[in-house]
Amino acid sequence: MIIFNYYSLQNSRAVQTPILELQGNDTIIDSTYLNTTVDEVFAFQTLPSFYHGLLIALLLFVMDALRCFCYTSVFSVAYRVGQRLRAGINGLIINKVIRLKGGKGAKSGELLNIVSADGDRLVDSARAIGAAIVPLLGIILCWIIGYFVIGWPSLIGNGIITISIPMFLFAGKLMVKFREEGSAASGKRIELLSEILASIRLLKMFAWEDSFLKSVKKARKEEAHSYFKMNTSLIILFGINTIIASLASIVTFSSMYFLEMEMPSPAKVFMMISMWNAVASLLRMVPLGLSALANLKTAVTNCAAFLETEELVPYVQISGNNDEHVAEITNADLSWNSDGESALREINLCVRKGEVVCLTGAVGCGKSSIFGALTNQMVLRKGTVRISNDVSYAPQEPWLMAGTVQENILFGLEYDFSWYKSVTESCGLLPDFEQFDQGDQTCVGQEGVALSGGQRARIGLARAIYRKPALVILDDPLSAVDRHVAKLIWNSAIRELLRDQDISVLMATHQLIFIPEADRIYHMDNGRITETGRTVEKRSKNLSCTNTGKIDGRKIMEPYSEEPSTDDPREGDALLKSKKQKEMEEVRPSASLEVYSHLIMKGSGLGLFLFMLFTQILIVVFVQGTIYWIGIWMSFIRGDLPFVGLGNESVWLNNNFYMLGFLIAGLGVILGTLAKSVAFSIMIKRVVDELIMSLVSGLLNTKQRFFDVKPKGEIMARLSKDAEEVETYIPFLIDNFFISGIILVFITVFVSISLPWFVLAFIVATIAAFTVCRSGCQAMDYFKRADLLSRSPWYSHTISVISGLPIIRVFKREVEVINKFYELHDQNSLFFYLFFCSSRWLTTRCDMISVLLTSSIGLFLIFSASGPDSKITPDIAGSILAMTLQISALFQMTFRLAVEANSRMASASSILHYTKNLPLEQSDDPINPKSDEIVTSSIIFNNVSLRYRRELPRVLRNLDIVISKGENVGVVGRTGSGKSSLFTALFHLSDAIEGEIIINGRSTKNASLSELRKSLALIPQDPTLFGGTIRFNMDPEDKNTDKELLDSLKTCGLDKKIEMLGGLNGVLERGGTNLSVGERQLFCMARAMVRKTNILLLDEATASVDGDYDANIQKVLRREFQNTTVVTIAHRLNTIEDYDRILVMDDGEVAEFDTPAKLLENENGIYYSMVNA
């Protein structure tokens, strides 16, 4: 309904399309001129006057010129309608995204497929109306003219053509079905690839590349099968369309002969042949129109399904400015879904002006749900929720948009220097700014990809404070930073800066040392508030760590920016600057012979390509030869001599001989069409499979650094839009190019035999067309590359909006986000439309060249037949003119298709360029040791140094560390000291490693990356889960039994939760959003347990859980990993206080390494100062 409503708004333009299309297809009318020309020129073999012949040629020129300009108008009107339709639909989509409930139902891959692929399908389908209507009008015209020319026998040929329409419609219905299947499969593949890119670091650490590659292959197989059926159906329709005119001619004139009817004159015979060819040309648009309509239906279905997704229903009441309570929940029950169970029950909570209110409770108790309730993300079942109109929010998982640090903090607000300085200083960001090469003007990249979790959290906190709201909602912002940094933020930002501004704070935290200082405390359990006020305070004091005290002011002033999870700050920040990012912009190469040869040799194979080409030539020879054959037959029937140079009359036997020729041609065309259709579809399938899977395989084996600097939208553009371009657009451009090109060559050779002068005209026209194409090709290449490049920021912005919906809505930046989407969309639309304009510029000029070429044939024919010694019979003239009428369309079509296919081939070239230039990791040829070679489970660093790139400074320097079998080692150090870089070295995420690392008694130099990484288990700081079953998330490689998986989940206390979700076959949403952050962390722990490795690494894995859960996790670790070497990076010192040894890092070097007791004996040591800070 949306589509048709929009068309109604553009009705004046939409109605013009079929009218202009009918005017553009004036070849049916041209056929009447063929009749006049042959009758006048060859009646009794006399020459008409020079002026009469010139007039006939001039009329032919005028009609063809009119066709050219009408076609240009058709495309111009249709594409403008399509562009407006795409813009309108995408506008509805982005506005719908903003209204989605907490991003539910908006998967980035699905949304990307809608705004990119489906949007382009709307543009391409704009001409479908004309393609569906005009052939019907053409057939009606053909029926009328045919009856007046040869009488009722024309009904036979016209009937054959008319009967083909239901066949086209049936095939079109199949194509719609196959297209919908292919689109659905494409969406699944794109969504899977989107998840892979979002979690590529974890995939590498767990060595899951092969498992996820199999998943992609499975998704691609389903997608390819649907597109194979669609492509085969469409190509067969093209083949049927090619033979329909010849079949009509053969059956009609054969019937007249066998019924002993008077055979019409050559002029009338070839007029009917030409007219049927013209109708067939119109019908040729039917498969394209049906394909476009199938795409339109798919696009409309996808858009409609998305637009019908459940929207956010506002339930939060806005309190007045003078209201004492800035947030209040009264007797409220809330759930995340309208049909789900209540996540919060009987909630009563209030926050007064200027108060600091803390939420405490175990993992999964409902703290984050409280924030969801206050930010309008849930469904209110009963009660009331009131909140101030001026609120800011810092979620537990920080969200950053692509832009500078300052842009993320200001978030659209005006710059206030003194307030900005106070906010960034209180959030501990000034030392980070000093380390950044461009300070706060450093570009953070999409989602802050190369910043540490602590940096992202503090930037998000600064954004929330800078707004100067009435209420700041903070979801455990202190868990991602070290304790002394947390102390600084608590004192400077929350207790001082916000209190001075009379700003209220509602904060969830597991940092119990801060709770006694809160004005009000709420303790939650199982979705209920169970305790409030001083009771919680007393209990929190009892649970607080004994190692609490005042922080050393000197240490606060030291640089304490957390080291990036992917790299050293000095190196990572340099890569993130705007200038560097611009340098990293992709240079899209144009298609070259190397690209074509690669696609033929690697994708389809030379043999299959040559077979397809041979069958196409065979089809053209049979189809076009039918016109030639009819001319010979007409000469035989009248007793005239056959075509010049073909021997004496005895060669041509009798009518049965001609019937046999028609039968052979018909069978040859049918078999050739089937063989060519299947061969071409197989070739396309292999080519696209090769392109997609080579790129995916390459990406999975690419160095991590690549993903830290490349925008996700840019990579996804290669895997979505470019892949679809190669699979659905380019094949038919190439197919039609071969068809039109081969027919053009055949007609040129045929005409040149009778009209040698035509060779000269054809050469001149070809040179002129090449000159025009060279200019047009440059413009089309440029605009096509600009179109593809402009999609990257557009796609990245779209993906970013989904993950940042709660922030965008709370900060009331919906209008700015939508306007940014429009701006990026319009930039792309400009280049998208200019590509079309350059294509039509080229087409119009090639069309005019072909018109002049066609007119020259008419003149050559008139003058060649004027002499008394002319050997051109009426049959030859009729054949030449019947073919000539095809040249005007074929000439421009051949050159246009060649240029457009070459320009669109930039998509394939871009994929190949990406694949070829990926910085791959070292070869993964395994050197499997015998079991007795692994004599001990240990980690040894022998003089190890690490750089993230070889030209950058070392972030680890000369490490000599020995960790024995079964030893528990804690890693501490002030932020930026190199703790996470240890894990980077262990997993070989950088290849710039000096020295030697020995794991399990074996040098990593002698092990493949996959074997190395499979020997390690990791519990990451940011829990990562995938959309899919619980079993798949636990064990993607499918190596463990159900019992083993369930036992590990039970050990981690998740058995009841998993049972609620449906057991191992229960489905987790993407990112595990149907689990709390703490539950996700426990899930990651269970996943690490089933890997059954000798080494377990924990990267601040308990930061998101409360003290009780942390204690339970430590008990599980000690019980389940007794004989396992455990290395833990910790911010909470009490987590590792009973470990065997503590490794203290400082500036990339080993500062201290001994037992906790020994380290505490050194009062001047770093560990001693940290414990007593």
mmCIF file of C-alpha atoms in Angstrom, residues 298-519:
data_model
loop_
_atom_site.group_PDB
_atom_site.id
_atom_site.type_symbol
_atom_site.label_atom_id
_atom_site.label_comp_id
_atom_site.label_asym_id
_atom_site.label_seq_id
_atom_site.Cartn_x
_atom_site.Cartn_y
_atom_site.Cartn_z
ATOM 1 C CA THR A 298 10.418 -8.695 -2.210
ATOM 2 C CA ALA A 299 11.385 -5.150 -1.286
ATOM 3 C CA VAL A 300 7.842 -4.209 -0.335
ATOM 4 C CA THR A 301 7.429 -7.394 1.719
ATOM 5 C CA ASN A 302 10.689 -6.766 3.605
ATOM 6 C CA CYS A 303 9.884 -3.100 4.170
ATOM 7 C CA ALA A 304 6.329 -3.852 5.259
ATOM 8 C CA ALA A 305 7.477 -6.544 7.686
ATOM 9 C CA PHE A 306 9.954 -4.144 9.217
ATOM 10 C CA LEU A 307 7.457 -1.270 9.375
ATOM 11 C CA GLU A 308 5.028 -3.563 11.198
ATOM 12 C CA THR A 309 7.588 -4.377 13.902
ATOM 13 C CA GLU A 310 6.492 -3.608 17.449
ATOM 14 C CA GLU A 311 7.112 0.008 18.345
ATOM 15 C CA LEU A 312 7.941 1.658 21.595
ATOM 16 C CA VAL A 313 4.777 2.657 23.460
ATOM 17 C CA PRO A 314 5.593 5.673 25.656
ATOM 18 C CA TYR A 315 4.429 5.185 29.212
ATOM 19 C CA VAL A 316 6.819 7.406 31.176
ATOM 20 C CA GLN A 317 5.137 10.529 32.514
ATOM 21 C CA ILE A 318 7.157 13.734 32.491
ATOM 22 C CA SER A 319 7.387 15.447 35.868
ATOM 23 C CA GLY A 320 7.365 19.206 36.235
ATOM 24 C CA ASN A 321 10.479 21.321 36.746
ATOM 25 C CA ASN A 322 9.435 22.152 40.283
ATOM 26 C CA ASP A 323 8.690 18.574 41.245
ATOM 27 C CA GLU A 324 10.776 17.414 44.211
ATOM 28 C CA HIS A 325 11.230 13.950 42.660
ATOM 29 C CA VAL A 326 13.249 13.823 39.443
ATOM 30 C CA ALA A 327 12.415 10.101 39.048
ATOM 31 C CA GLU A 328 9.668 8.058 40.644
ATOM 32 C CA ILE A 329 8.337 4.547 40.083
ATOM 33 C CA THR A 330 5.168 3.625 41.975
ATOM 34 C CA ASN A 331 3.740 0.093 42.364
ATOM 35 C CA ALA A 332 4.995 -0.789 38.885
ATOM 36 C CA ASP A 333 5.174 -4.113 37.081
ATOM 37 C CA LEU A 334 7.141 -4.043 33.821
ATOM 38 C CA SER A 335 8.272 -6.560 31.222
ATOM 39 C CA TRP A 336 10.600 -6.398 28.245
ATOM 40 C CA ASN A 337 7.976 -7.772 25.843
ATOM 41 C CA SER A 338 4.228 -7.403 25.722
ATOM 42 C CA ASP A 339 3.787 -11.179 25.878
ATOM 43 C CA GLY A 340 6.634 -11.898 28.303
ATOM 44 C CA GLU A 341 6.785 -12.301 32.058
ATOM 45 C CA SER A 342 7.283 -9.295 34.277
ATOM 46 C CA ALA A 343 10.956 -8.525 34.804
ATOM 47 C CA LEU A 344 10.166 -6.000 37.517
ATOM 48 C CA ARG A 345 7.443 -6.448 40.118
ATOM 49 C CA GLU A 346 5.953 -4.099 42.714
ATOM 50 C CA ILE A 347 8.679 -1.515 42.194
ATOM 51 C CA ASN A 348 8.626 1.599 44.368
ATOM 52 C CA LEU A 349 11.580 3.901 43.874
ATOM 53 C CA CYS A 350 12.189 7.624 43.993
ATOM 54 C CA VAL A 351 15.113 9.961 43.392
ATOM 55 C CA ARG A 352 14.973 13.482 44.844
ATOM 56 C CA LYS A 353 16.748 16.543 43.571
ATOM 57 C CA GLY A 354 20.479 16.520 44.308
ATOM 58 C CA GLU A 355 20.482 12.963 45.671
ATOM 59 C CA VAL A 356 22.946 10.206 44.858
ATOM 60 C CA VAL A 357 20.979 6.950 44.821
ATOM 61 C CA CYS A 358 22.646 3.557 44.414
ATOM 62 C CA LEU A 359 21.143 0.290 43.186
ATOM 63 C CA THR A 360 22.731 -2.937 44.395
ATOM 64 C CA GLY A 361 21.979 -6.589 43.939
ATOM 65 C CA ALA A 362 23.198 -9.836 42.489
ATOM 66 C CA VAL A 363 23.680 -10.515 38.803
ATOM 67 C CA GLY A 364 20.364 -10.662 36.948
ATOM 68 C CA CYS A 365 18.388 -9.157 39.845
ATOM 69 C CA GLY A 366 16.910 -6.392 37.671
ATOM 70 C CA LYS A 367 19.169 -3.350 38.133
ATOM 71 C CA SER A 368 19.520 -2.733 34.382
ATOM 72 C CA SER A 369 15.780 -3.314 34.002
ATOM 73 C CA ILE A 370 15.167 -0.344 36.323
ATOM 74 C CA PHE A 371 17.081 1.820 33.871
ATOM 75 C CA GLY A 372 15.159 0.298 30.980
ATOM 76 C CA ALA A 373 11.951 1.213 32.756
ATOM 77 C CA LEU A 374 13.026 4.810 33.301
ATOM 78 C CA THR A 375 14.193 5.211 29.676
ATOM 79 C CA ASN A 376 10.954 3.945 28.103
ATOM 80 C CA GLN A 377 12.380 0.657 26.834
ATOM 81 C CA MET A 378 9.960 -1.720 28.554
ATOM 82 C CA VAL A 379 6.242 -2.485 28.678
ATOM 83 C CA LEU A 380 4.318 -1.094 31.654
ATOM 84 C CA ARG A 381 1.760 -3.575 32.996
ATOM 85 C CA LYS A 382 0.630 -1.582 36.021
ATOM 86 C CA GLY A 383 1.677 1.341 38.163
ATOM 87 C CA THR A 384 3.261 4.629 37.083
ATOM 88 C CA VAL A 385 6.703 5.808 36.019
ATOM 89 C CA ARG A 386 7.545 9.505 36.235
ATOM 90 C CA ILE A 387 10.818 11.150 35.328
ATOM 91 C CA SER A 388 12.203 14.603 34.678
ATOM 92 C CA ASN A 389 12.214 15.893 31.123
ATOM 93 C CA ASP A 390 15.942 16.510 31.381
ATOM 94 C CA VAL A 391 17.774 13.198 31.786
ATOM 95 C CA SER A 392 21.059 11.710 30.596
ATOM 96 C CA TYR A 393 22.144 8.091 30.550
ATOM 97 C CA ALA A 394 25.432 6.158 30.537
ATOM 98 C CA PRO A 395 24.706 2.452 29.884
ATOM 99 C CA GLN A 396 26.819 -0.439 31.065
ATOM 100 C CA GLU A 397 27.939 -1.107 27.505
ATOM 101 C CA PRO A 398 29.167 2.293 26.253
ATOM 102 C CA TRP A 399 28.007 3.474 22.839
ATOM 103 C CA LEU A 400 30.092 5.837 20.752
ATOM 104 C CA MET A 401 29.307 7.200 17.319
ATOM 105 C CA ALA A 402 31.846 7.629 14.552
ATOM 106 C CA GLY A 403 33.436 11.041 15.159
ATOM 107 C CA THR A 404 35.911 12.801 17.378
ATOM 108 C CA VAL A 405 36.097 12.396 21.146
ATOM 109 C CA GLN A 406 34.810 15.939 21.580
ATOM 110 C CA GLU A 407 31.851 15.306 19.248
ATOM 111 C CA ASN A 408 30.902 12.253 21.304
ATOM 112 C CA ILE A 409 31.035 14.224 24.555
ATOM 113 C CA LEU A 410 29.181 17.282 23.260
ATOM 114 C CA PHE A 411 26.675 15.116 21.349
ATOM 115 C CA GLY A 412 25.197 18.087 19.518
ATOM 116 C CA LEU A 413 25.391 20.605 22.368
ATOM 117 C CA GLU A 414 27.310 23.885 22.180
ATOM 118 C CA TYR A 415 30.907 23.943 23.364
ATOM 119 C CA ASP A 416 31.417 25.521 26.807
ATOM 120 C CA PHE A 417 35.172 25.591 27.466
ATOM 121 C CA SER A 418 35.181 25.824 31.263
ATOM 122 C CA TRP A 419 32.395 23.279 31.781
ATOM 123 C CA TYR A 420 33.935 20.947 29.197
ATOM 124 C CA LYS A 421 37.305 21.127 30.983
ATOM 125 C CA SER A 422 35.696 20.439 34.359
ATOM 126 C CA VAL A 423 33.780 17.439 33.039
ATOM 127 C CA THR A 424 36.706 15.813 31.225
ATOM 128 C CA GLU A 425 39.018 16.393 34.178
ATOM 129 C CA SER A 426 36.598 14.873 36.666
ATOM 130 C CA CYS A 427 36.145 11.863 34.397
ATOM 131 C CA GLY A 428 39.908 11.366 34.193
ATOM 132 C CA LEU A 429 40.145 12.029 30.462
ATOM 133 C CA LEU A 430 42.820 14.752 30.386
ATOM 134 C CA PRO A 431 45.745 12.302 30.550
ATOM 135 C CA ASP A 432 44.158 10.394 27.661
ATOM 136 C CA PHE A 433 43.902 13.591 25.634
ATOM 137 C CA GLU A 434 47.617 14.162 26.185
ATOM 138 C CA GLN A 435 48.383 10.714 24.807
ATOM 139 C CA PHE A 436 46.095 11.104 21.783
ATOM 140 C CA ASP A 437 47.958 12.542 18.812
ATOM 141 C CA GLN A 438 45.117 14.975 18.148
ATOM 142 C CA GLY A 439 43.839 15.300 21.684
ATOM 143 C CA ASP A 440 40.078 15.369 21.952
ATOM 144 C CA GLN A 441 39.893 15.874 18.176
ATOM 145 C CA THR A 442 40.975 12.270 17.700
ATOM 146 C CA CYS A 443 38.457 10.247 15.726
ATOM 147 C CA VAL A 444 37.286 7.272 17.788
ATOM 148 C CA GLY A 445 35.953 5.213 14.881
ATOM 149 C CA GLN A 446 32.690 3.331 14.758
ATOM 150 C CA GLU A 447 31.632 2.252 18.266
ATOM 151 C CA GLY A 448 35.033 3.358 19.595
ATOM 152 C CA VAL A 449 36.543 0.214 18.137
ATOM 153 C CA ALA A 450 40.172 0.854 19.127
ATOM 154 C CA LEU A 451 39.562 2.352 22.562
ATOM 155 C CA SER A 452 39.657 0.393 25.769
ATOM 156 C CA GLY A 453 36.509 -0.381 27.695
ATOM 157 C CA GLY A 454 37.550 2.120 30.348
ATOM 158 C CA GLN A 455 38.089 4.887 27.828
ATOM 159 C CA ARG A 456 34.719 4.235 26.216
ATOM 160 C CA ALA A 457 33.013 4.162 29.633
ATOM 161 C CA ARG A 458 34.568 7.453 30.718
ATOM 162 C CA ILE A 459 33.710 9.191 27.432
ATOM 163 C CA GLY A 460 30.121 7.974 27.838
ATOM 164 C CA LEU A 461 30.114 9.238 31.429
ATOM 165 C CA ALA A 462 31.471 12.622 30.331
ATOM 166 C CA ARG A 463 28.722 12.867 27.723
ATOM 167 C CA ALA A 464 26.074 12.176 30.366
ATOM 168 C CA ILE A 465 27.483 14.810 32.743
ATOM 169 C CA TYR A 466 28.153 17.507 30.130
ATOM 170 C CA ARG A 467 24.446 17.735 29.370
ATOM 171 C CA LYS A 468 23.806 19.264 32.844
ATOM 172 C CA PRO A 469 20.582 17.299 33.251
ATOM 173 C CA ALA A 470 18.320 17.094 36.252
ATOM 174 C CA LEU A 471 19.100 13.373 36.554
ATOM 175 C CA VAL A 472 22.083 11.276 35.469
ATOM 176 C CA ILE A 473 21.439 7.535 35.153
ATOM 177 C CA LEU A 474 24.617 5.464 35.414
ATOM 178 C CA ASP A 475 24.628 1.702 34.840
ATOM 179 C CA ASP A 476 27.729 0.462 36.656
ATOM 180 C CA PRO A 477 30.225 2.886 35.033
ATOM 181 C CA LEU A 478 32.988 2.046 37.533
ATOM 182 C CA SER A 479 33.384 -1.648 36.669
ATOM 183 C CA ALA A 480 35.470 -0.948 33.562
ATOM 184 C CA VAL A 481 38.172 1.074 35.358
ATOM 185 C CA ASP A 482 40.815 0.467 37.977
ATOM 186 C CA ARG A 483 39.956 1.110 41.604
ATOM 187 C CA HIS A 484 41.928 4.325 41.922
ATOM 188 C CA VAL A 485 40.305 5.644 38.719
ATOM 189 C CA ALA A 486 36.905 4.626 40.083
ATOM 190 C CA LYS A 487 37.704 6.502 43.282
ATOM 191 C CA LEU A 488 38.597 9.613 41.288
ATOM 192 C CA ILE A 489 35.351 9.467 39.282
ATOM 193 C CA TRP A 490 33.275 8.921 42.417
ATOM 194 C CA ASN A 491 34.814 11.785 44.311
ATOM 195 C CA SER A 492 35.401 14.325 41.547
ATOM 196 C CA ALA A 493 32.524 13.680 39.167
ATOM 197 C CA ILE A 494 29.680 12.195 41.186
ATOM 198 C CA ARG A 495 30.151 13.532 44.709
ATOM 199 C CA GLU A 496 31.524 16.978 43.801
ATOM 200 C CA LEU A 497 30.824 18.149 40.260
ATOM 201 C CA LEU A 498 27.282 16.815 39.991
ATOM 202 C CA ARG A 499 26.376 17.737 43.558
ATOM 203 C CA ASP A 500 27.638 21.295 43.014
ATOM 204 C CA GLN A 501 25.235 21.547 40.073
ATOM 205 C CA ASP A 502 22.376 20.059 42.161
ATOM 206 C CA ILE A 503 22.183 17.153 39.677
ATOM 207 C CA SER A 504 20.663 13.900 40.918
ATOM 208 C CA VAL A 505 22.381 10.553 40.283
ATOM 209 C CA LEU A 506 20.872 7.082 40.047
ATOM 210 C CA MET A 507 23.676 4.533 39.772
ATOM 211 C CA ALA A 508 23.937 0.768 39.769
ATOM 212 C CA THR A 509 27.218 -0.529 41.091
ATOM 213 C CA HIS A 510 29.001 -3.571 42.441
ATOM 214 C CA GLN A 511 31.674 -1.327 44.010
ATOM 215 C CA LEU A 512 30.447 -1.703 47.581
ATOM 216 C CA ILE A 513 33.061 0.668 49.004
ATOM 217 C CA PHE A 514 31.129 3.605 47.558
ATOM 218 C CA ILE A 515 27.663 2.595 48.723
ATOM 219 C CA PRO A 516 27.933 3.995 52.286
ATOM 220 C CA GLU A 517 28.459 7.451 50.788
ATOM 221 C CA ALA A 518 25.189 7.348 48.823
ATOM 222 C CA ASP A 519 22.154 9.362 50.001
#
